[in-house]
Amino acid sequence: MTDKTKSPTEPKTDTRLSHIWNAAHIYGTRSFDNYAQIRSLAETLRDLLCIWLHPGDGPCVFLVPPEGPFQAQNYQSGAFSVSGQGYLPLKPISFGLAVRISEDKDYMRLQMNCQKEGQLMRISIGQESPIAVALPINEAELTPLFELIYDHILGFFQTSVAQYDEGDYGTSAIGFDIYRVPE
């Protein structure tokens, strides 16, 4: 297409508007890449963590919204902090991980925060210190992340019980939600 046949809304090839459009296109490509890598990690984490915790017991981990009400089900794109924002932002992304914590189908939601830094994905639970996972994700190298999640959940219950037993449980904030699946 020559400059004479371009529509009035298309900028000439070397205008300020064309520079903005090119920058926005690159931004959009990177923001989609960021989202795709974090979503891939989240889905892998959901599937493999359940197997790591208790092989063969059916679904015990779900991807849920990082905040607000949730049910024990997979929310697909709705599980991510950028869901419904229109133009996909290029920033760290959070998702909720609902982990089954009882035979009565109680679930604890953890807010997982992910930020890509070069060839690493930094992942944290809530405001805790992040751990790094190399990109591309190698499923065999996720054990430290599984252990972090396991220790976090187990530690919450053990610490809460110890604080109760010692009479110092009135000031603790749980920092996540526990939800029972209705029968």
Coordinates of N, CA and C in Angstrom, one line a residue:
M1 N 0.8 -1.2 0.0 CA 0.0 0.0 0.0 C 0.9 1.2 0.0
T2 N 0.7 2.1 -0.9 CA 1.5 3.4 -1.0 C 0.8 4.4 -0.1
D3 N 1.6 5.5 0.2 CA 1.1 6.5 1.1 C -0.2 7.1 0.5
K4 N -0.4 7.1 -0.8 CA -1.5 7.7 -1.5 C -2.8 6.9 -1.3
T5 N -2.6 5.6 -1.0 CA -3.8 4.7 -0.9 C -4.1 4.3 0.6
K6 N -3.4 4.9 1.5 CA -3.7 4.6 2.9 C -4.9 5.3 3.3
S7 N -5.6 4.7 4.2 CA -6.8 5.3 4.7 C -6.5 6.5 5.6
P8 N -7.4 7.5 5.8 CA -7.1 8.7 6.6 C -6.7 8.4 8.1
T9 N -7.1 7.2 8.6 CA -6.8 6.9 10.0 C -5.4 6.2 10.1
E10 N -4.8 5.8 9.1 CA -3.5 5.1 9.2 C -2.4 6.2 9.1
P11 N -1.5 6.2 10.0 CA -0.5 7.2 9.9 C 0.5 6.9 8.9
K12 N 1.2 7.9 8.4 CA 2.3 7.7 7.5 C 3.4 6.8 8.2
T13 N 4.3 6.2 7.5 CA 5.2 5.3 8.0 C 6.2 5.9 9.1
D14 N 6.4 7.1 9.0 CA 7.4 7.7 9.9 C 6.8 9.0 10.6
T15 N 5.7 8.8 11.3 CA 5.1 9.9 12.0 C 5.2 9.7 13.5
R16 N 4.9 10.7 14.2 CA 4.8 10.5 15.7 C 3.7 9.5 16.1
L17 N 2.6 9.5 15.4 CA 1.6 8.5 15.7 C 2.0 7.1 15.4
S18 N 2.7 7.0 14.2 CA 3.2 5.6 13.9 C 4.2 5.1 15.0
H19 N 5.0 6.0 15.6 CA 5.9 5.6 16.6 C 5.1 5.1 17.9
I20 N 4.0 5.8 18.2 CA 3.2 5.5 19.3 C 2.5 4.1 19.0
W21 N 2.0 3.9 17.8 CA 1.4 2.6 17.5 C 2.4 1.5 17.5
N22 N 3.6 1.7 17.1 CA 4.6 0.7 17.1 C 5.0 0.3 18.6
A23 N 5.1 1.4 19.4 CA 5.5 1.1 20.8 C 4.3 0.4 21.5
A24 N 3.1 0.8 21.2 CA 1.9 0.1 21.8 C 1.8 -1.4 21.3
H25 N 2.2 -1.6 20.1 CA 2.2 -3.0 19.6 C 3.2 -3.8 20.3
I26 N 4.4 -3.3 20.5 CA 5.5 -4.0 21.2 C 5.0 -4.3 22.7
Y27 N 4.5 -3.2 23.3 CA 3.9 -3.4 24.7 C 2.9 -4.5 24.7
G28 N 2.0 -4.5 23.8 CA 0.9 -5.5 23.8 C 1.5 -6.9 23.6
T29 N 2.5 -7.0 22.8 CA 3.2 -8.3 22.6 C 3.8 -8.8 23.9
R30 N 4.5 -7.9 24.5 CA 5.2 -8.3 25.8 C 4.2 -8.5 26.9
S31 N 3.1 -7.8 27.0 CA 2.1 -8.0 28.0 C 1.4 -9.3 27.8
F32 N 1.1 -9.7 26.6 CA 0.5 -11.0 26.3 C 1.5 -12.1 26.7
D33 N 2.8 -11.9 26.4 CA 3.8 -12.9 26.7 C 3.9 -13.1 28.2
N34 N 3.9 -12.0 29.0 CA 3.9 -12.0 30.4 C 2.7 -12.8 31.0
Y35 N 1.5 -12.5 30.5 CA 0.3 -13.2 30.9 C 0.4 -14.6 30.6
A36 N 0.8 -15.0 29.4 CA 0.8 -16.4 28.9 C 1.8 -17.2 29.8
Q37 N 3.0 -16.6 30.1 CA 3.9 -17.4 30.9 C 3.4 -17.6 32.3
I38 N 2.8 -16.5 32.9 CA 2.3 -16.6 34.3 C 1.1 -17.6 34.3
R39 N 0.2 -17.5 33.3 CA -0.9 -18.5 33.3 C -0.4 -19.9 33.1
S40 N 0.6 -20.1 32.3 CA 1.1 -21.5 32.1 C 1.7 -22.0 33.4
L41 N 2.4 -21.1 34.1 CA 2.9 -21.5 35.4 C 1.8 -21.9 36.4
A42 N 0.8 -21.0 36.4 CA -0.3 -21.2 37.4 C -1.1 -22.5 37.1
E43 N -1.3 -22.8 35.8 CA -2.0 -24.1 35.4 C -1.2 -25.3 35.8
T44 N 0.1 -25.2 35.5 CA 1.0 -26.3 35.8 C 1.1 -26.5 37.4
L45 N 1.2 -25.4 38.1 CA 1.2 -25.4 39.5 C -0.1 -26.1 40.1
R46 N -1.2 -25.7 39.5 CA -2.5 -26.3 40.0 C -2.5 -27.8 39.8
D47 N -2.1 -28.2 38.6 CA -2.2 -29.6 38.3 C -1.2 -30.5 39.1
L48 N 0.1 -30.0 39.1 CA 1.1 -30.8 39.7 C 1.1 -30.7 41.3
L49 N 0.7 -29.6 41.8 CA 0.7 -29.5 43.3 C -0.3 -30.5 43.9
C50 N -1.4 -30.7 43.3 CA -2.4 -31.6 43.8 C -1.8 -33.0 43.8
I51 N -1.1 -33.4 42.7 CA -0.5 -34.7 42.6 C 0.6 -34.8 43.7
W52 N 1.4 -33.8 43.9 CA 2.5 -33.8 44.9 C 1.9 -33.9 46.3
L53 N 0.8 -33.2 46.6 CA 0.2 -33.3 47.9 C -0.4 -34.7 48.2
H54 N -1.1 -35.2 47.2 CA -1.9 -36.4 47.5 C -2.2 -37.1 46.2
P55 N -1.4 -37.9 45.6 CA -1.6 -38.6 44.3 C -2.9 -39.3 44.3
G56 N -3.7 -39.2 43.2 CA -4.9 -40.0 43.0 C -6.1 -39.6 43.7
D57 N -6.2 -38.4 44.4 CA -7.4 -38.1 45.2 C -8.3 -37.1 44.4
G58 N -8.1 -36.9 43.2 CA -9.0 -36.0 42.4 C -8.5 -34.6 42.6
P59 N -9.3 -33.6 42.1 CA -8.8 -32.2 42.2 C -8.8 -31.7 43.6
C60 N -7.7 -31.2 44.0 CA -7.5 -30.6 45.4 C -7.0 -29.2 45.3
V61 N -6.7 -28.7 44.1 CA -6.2 -27.3 44.0 C -6.9 -26.7 42.8
F62 N -7.4 -25.5 43.0 CA -8.1 -24.7 41.9 C -7.5 -23.4 41.7
L63 N -7.6 -22.8 40.5 CA -7.2 -21.4 40.3 C -8.5 -20.6 40.4
V64 N -8.4 -19.6 41.4 CA -9.5 -18.8 41.8 C -9.0 -17.3 41.7
P65 N -10.0 -16.4 41.8 CA -9.5 -15.0 41.8 C -8.7 -14.7 43.0
P66 N -7.7 -13.8 42.9 CA -6.8 -13.6 44.1 C -7.5 -12.8 45.2
E67 N -8.6 -12.2 45.0 CA -9.4 -11.5 46.0 C -10.8 -11.6 45.7
G68 N -11.6 -11.3 46.8 CA -13.1 -11.4 46.6 C -13.6 -12.8 46.8
P69 N -15.0 -12.9 46.6 CA -15.6 -14.2 46.8 C -15.1 -15.2 45.8
F70 N -15.1 -16.5 46.2 CA -14.7 -17.5 45.3 C -15.3 -18.8 45.7
Q71 N -15.4 -19.8 44.8 CA -15.9 -21.1 45.0 C -14.7 -22.0 44.6
A72 N -14.8 -23.3 45.1 CA -13.8 -24.2 44.7 C -14.0 -24.8 43.3
Q73 N -13.6 -24.0 42.4 CA -13.7 -24.3 40.9 C -12.6 -23.5 40.2
N74 N -12.3 -24.0 39.0 CA -11.3 -23.2 38.2 C -12.0 -22.1 37.5
Y75 N -11.4 -20.9 37.6 CA -12.0 -19.7 37.0 C -11.4 -19.3 35.7
Q76 N -10.5 -20.1 35.1 CA -9.8 -19.8 33.8 C -9.2 -18.5 33.9
S77 N -9.5 -17.6 32.9 CA -8.8 -16.3 32.9 C -9.3 -15.4 34.1
G78 N -10.5 -15.7 34.7 CA -11.0 -14.9 35.8 C -10.2 -15.1 37.1
A79 N -9.2 -16.1 37.1 CA -8.4 -16.3 38.3 C -7.2 -15.3 38.4
F80 N -7.0 -14.5 37.4 CA -5.9 -13.6 37.3 C -6.2 -12.1 37.6
S81 N -5.3 -11.4 38.2 CA -5.6 -10.0 38.6 C -5.8 -9.1 37.5
V82 N -5.4 -9.5 36.3 CA -5.6 -8.6 35.1 C -6.9 -8.9 34.4
S83 N -7.7 -9.9 34.9 CA -8.9 -10.2 34.2 C -9.9 -9.0 34.2
G84 N -10.5 -8.8 33.0 CA -11.5 -7.8 32.8 C -10.9 -6.4 32.7
Q85 N -9.7 -6.2 32.6 CA -9.1 -4.9 32.5 C -9.0 -4.3 31.1
G86 N -9.6 -5.0 30.1 CA -9.5 -4.5 28.8 C -8.1 -4.7 28.2
Y87 N -7.4 -3.6 27.9 CA -6.1 -3.6 27.4 C -5.2 -4.3 28.4
L88 N -4.6 -5.4 28.1 CA -3.8 -6.2 29.0 C -2.6 -5.4 29.5
P89 N -2.5 -5.1 30.8 CA -1.4 -4.3 31.3 C -0.1 -5.2 31.4
L90 N 1.0 -4.5 31.3 CA 2.3 -5.1 31.4 C 2.8 -4.8 32.8
K91 N 2.5 -5.8 33.7 CA 2.9 -5.6 35.2 C 2.8 -7.0 35.8
P92 N 3.3 -7.1 37.1 CA 3.2 -8.3 37.8 C 1.7 -8.7 37.9
I93 N 1.5 -10.0 37.9 CA 0.2 -10.6 37.9 C 0.0 -11.5 39.1
S94 N -1.2 -11.4 39.8 CA -1.5 -12.3 40.9 C -2.6 -13.2 40.5
F95 N -2.7 -14.4 41.1 CA -3.8 -15.3 41.0 C -4.0 -16.0 42.3
G96 N -5.2 -16.5 42.5 CA -5.5 -17.2 43.7 C -5.3 -18.7 43.5
L97 N -4.8 -19.4 44.5 CA -4.6 -20.8 44.5 C -5.4 -21.3 45.7
A98 N -6.5 -22.0 45.4 CA -7.4 -22.6 46.5 C -6.9 -24.1 46.7
V99 N -6.4 -24.4 47.9 CA -5.9 -25.7 48.2 C -6.8 -26.3 49.2
R100 N -7.2 -27.6 49.0 CA -8.1 -28.3 49.9 C -7.3 -28.6 51.2
I101 N -8.0 -28.3 52.3 CA -7.3 -28.4 53.6 C -8.0 -29.4 54.5
S102 N -9.1 -30.0 54.1 CA -9.8 -30.9 55.0 C -10.6 -31.9 54.1
E103 N -11.0 -33.0 54.8 CA -11.9 -34.0 54.2 C -13.3 -33.4 54.0
D104 N -13.6 -32.4 54.7 CA -14.9 -31.8 54.6 C -15.0 -30.8 53.4
K105 N -14.0 -30.8 52.6 CA -13.9 -29.9 51.4 C -13.8 -28.4 51.8
D106 N -13.0 -28.1 52.8 CA -12.6 -26.8 53.1 C -11.4 -26.4 52.2
Y107 N -11.3 -25.2 51.7 CA -10.3 -24.7 50.9 C -9.7 -23.5 51.5
M108 N -8.4 -23.3 51.4 CA -7.7 -22.1 51.7 C -7.2 -21.5 50.5
R109 N -7.4 -20.2 50.4 CA -6.9 -19.5 49.2 C -5.6 -18.7 49.5
L110 N -4.7 -18.9 48.7 CA -3.4 -18.2 48.8 C -3.3 -17.3 47.6
Q111 N -2.9 -16.1 47.9 CA -2.7 -15.1 46.8 C -1.2 -15.3 46.3
M112 N -1.1 -15.7 45.1 CA 0.2 -15.9 44.5 C 0.6 -14.7 43.6
N113 N 1.7 -14.2 43.8 CA 2.2 -13.0 43.0 C 3.3 -13.4 42.1
C114 N 3.3 -13.1 40.8 CA 4.3 -13.5 39.9 C 4.8 -12.2 39.2
Q115 N 6.2 -12.2 39.0 CA 6.8 -11.1 38.3 C 8.0 -11.7 37.5
K116 N 8.0 -11.5 36.2 CA 9.0 -12.0 35.3 C 10.2 -11.0 35.4
E117 N 11.4 -11.6 35.6 CA 12.6 -10.8 35.6 C 13.6 -11.5 34.8
G118 N 13.8 -11.0 33.6 CA 14.7 -11.7 32.6 C 14.2 -13.1 32.4
Q119 N 15.1 -14.1 32.7 CA 14.8 -15.5 32.4 C 14.3 -16.2 33.7
L120 N 13.8 -15.4 34.7 CA 13.3 -15.9 36.0 C 11.9 -15.5 36.2
M121 N 11.1 -16.3 36.9 CA 9.8 -15.9 37.3 C 9.9 -15.8 38.9
R122 N 9.7 -14.7 39.4 CA 9.7 -14.5 40.9 C 8.3 -14.7 41.4
I123 N 8.1 -15.7 42.3 CA 6.8 -16.1 42.8 C 6.8 -15.9 44.3
S124 N 5.7 -15.3 44.8 CA 5.6 -15.1 46.3 C 4.1 -15.5 46.7
I125 N 4.0 -15.8 48.0 CA 2.7 -16.0 48.6 C 2.4 -14.7 49.3
G126 N 1.4 -14.0 48.9 CA 1.0 -12.8 49.6 C 2.2 -11.8 49.6
Q127 N 2.6 -11.3 50.8 CA 3.7 -10.4 50.9 C 5.0 -11.0 51.3
E128 N 5.1 -12.4 51.3 CA 6.3 -13.0 51.7 C 7.4 -12.8 50.6
S129 N 8.6 -13.2 51.0 CA 9.7 -13.1 50.1 C 9.5 -14.1 48.9
P130 N 9.8 -13.6 47.7 CA 9.6 -14.5 46.5 C 10.8 -15.5 46.4
I131 N 10.4 -16.6 45.6 CA 11.4 -17.5 45.2 C 11.5 -17.4 43.7
A132 N 12.6 -17.8 43.1 CA 12.8 -17.7 41.6 C 12.7 -19.1 41.0
V133 N 12.0 -19.1 39.9 CA 11.9 -20.3 39.0 C 12.4 -20.0 37.7
A134 N 13.3 -20.8 37.1 CA 13.9 -20.5 35.8 C 12.8 -20.7 34.7
L135 N 12.9 -19.8 33.7 CA 12.1 -19.9 32.5 C 12.9 -20.5 31.4
P136 N 12.3 -21.3 30.5 CA 10.9 -21.8 30.5 C 10.8 -22.7 31.7
I137 N 9.5 -22.9 32.2 CA 9.2 -23.7 33.4 C 9.6 -25.1 33.1
N138 N 10.3 -25.7 34.0 CA 10.7 -27.1 34.0 C 9.9 -27.8 35.1
E139 N 8.9 -28.6 34.8 CA 8.1 -29.2 35.9 C 8.9 -29.9 37.0
A140 N 10.0 -30.5 36.6 CA 10.8 -31.2 37.6 C 11.5 -30.3 38.6
E141 N 11.5 -29.0 38.3 CA 12.2 -28.0 39.2 C 11.2 -27.2 40.0
L142 N 9.9 -27.6 40.1 CA 8.9 -26.9 40.9 C 8.8 -27.4 42.3
T143 N 9.6 -28.4 42.7 CA 9.5 -28.9 44.1 C 9.7 -27.8 45.1
P144 N 10.7 -26.9 45.0 CA 10.9 -25.9 46.0 C 9.6 -25.0 46.1
L145 N 8.9 -24.8 45.0 CA 7.7 -24.0 45.1 C 6.6 -24.8 45.8
F146 N 6.5 -26.1 45.5 CA 5.5 -26.9 46.2 C 5.8 -26.9 47.7
E147 N 7.1 -27.1 48.1 CA 7.4 -27.1 49.5 C 7.1 -25.8 50.2
L148 N 7.3 -24.7 49.5 CA 7.0 -23.3 50.0 C 5.5 -23.2 50.3
I149 N 4.7 -23.7 49.4 CA 3.2 -23.6 49.6 C 2.8 -24.6 50.8
Y150 N 3.3 -25.8 50.7 CA 3.0 -26.7 51.8 C 3.5 -26.2 53.2
D151 N 4.7 -25.7 53.3 CA 5.2 -25.1 54.5 C 4.3 -23.9 55.0
H152 N 3.9 -23.1 54.0 CA 3.1 -21.9 54.4 C 1.8 -22.4 55.0
I153 N 1.1 -23.3 54.3 CA -0.2 -23.7 54.8 C -0.1 -24.5 56.2
L154 N 0.8 -25.4 56.2 CA 1.0 -26.2 57.5 C 1.5 -25.2 58.6
G155 N 2.4 -24.3 58.3 CA 2.9 -23.4 59.3 C 1.8 -22.5 59.8
F156 N 0.8 -22.1 59.0 CA -0.3 -21.3 59.4 C -1.0 -22.0 60.5
F157 N -1.4 -23.3 60.3 CA -2.2 -24.0 61.3 C -1.4 -24.3 62.5
Q158 N -0.1 -24.7 62.4 CA 0.7 -25.0 63.5 C 1.0 -23.8 64.4
T159 N 1.3 -22.6 63.7 CA 1.5 -21.4 64.5 C 0.2 -20.9 65.2
S160 N -0.9 -21.0 64.5 CA -2.2 -20.6 65.1 C -2.5 -21.4 66.3
V161 N -2.3 -22.7 66.2 CA -2.6 -23.6 67.4 C -1.6 -23.3 68.5
A162 N -0.3 -23.1 68.2 CA 0.6 -22.8 69.3 C 0.3 -21.4 69.9
Q163 N -0.1 -20.4 69.1 CA -0.5 -19.1 69.7 C -1.8 -19.3 70.6
Y164 N -2.7 -20.1 70.2 CA -3.9 -20.3 71.0 C -3.5 -21.0 72.3
D165 N -2.7 -22.1 72.2 CA -2.3 -22.8 73.4 C -1.5 -21.9 74.4
E166 N -0.8 -21.0 73.8 CA 0.0 -20.1 74.7 C -0.9 -18.8 75.1
G167 N -2.1 -18.7 74.6 CA -2.9 -17.6 75.0 C -2.6 -16.3 74.2
D168 N -1.9 -16.4 73.1 CA -1.5 -15.2 72.3 C -2.1 -15.3 70.9
Y169 N -3.4 -15.6 70.8 CA -3.9 -15.8 69.4 C -4.8 -14.6 69.0
G170 N -5.0 -13.6 69.8 CA -5.9 -12.6 69.5 C -5.5 -11.6 68.5
T171 N -4.2 -11.5 68.2 CA -3.7 -10.5 67.3 C -3.2 -11.0 65.9
S172 N -3.4 -12.3 65.6 CA -3.0 -12.9 64.4 C -4.0 -12.6 63.3
A173 N -3.5 -12.2 62.1 CA -4.4 -12.1 60.9 C -4.0 -13.2 60.0
I174 N -5.0 -13.9 59.4 CA -4.7 -15.1 58.6 C -4.2 -14.7 57.3
G175 N -4.6 -13.6 56.7 CA -4.0 -13.2 55.4 C -4.5 -14.0 54.2
F176 N -5.5 -14.9 54.4 CA -6.1 -15.6 53.2 C -7.4 -16.0 53.7
D177 N -8.2 -16.6 52.7 CA -9.6 -17.0 53.0 C -9.7 -18.5 53.1
I178 N -10.5 -19.0 54.0 CA -10.9 -20.4 54.1 C -12.4 -20.5 53.7
Y179 N -12.7 -21.5 52.8 CA -14.0 -21.6 52.2 C -14.4 -23.0 52.3
R180 N -15.6 -23.3 52.7 CA -16.2 -24.7 52.7 C -17.1 -24.8 51.5
V181 N -16.9 -25.9 50.7 CA -17.8 -26.2 49.6 C -19.1 -26.7 50.1
P182 N -20.2 -26.0 49.7 CA -21.5 -26.5 50.1 C -21.9 -27.8 49.5
E183 N -22.5 -28.7 50.3 CA -22.9 -30.0 49.8 C -24.1 -29.9 48.9

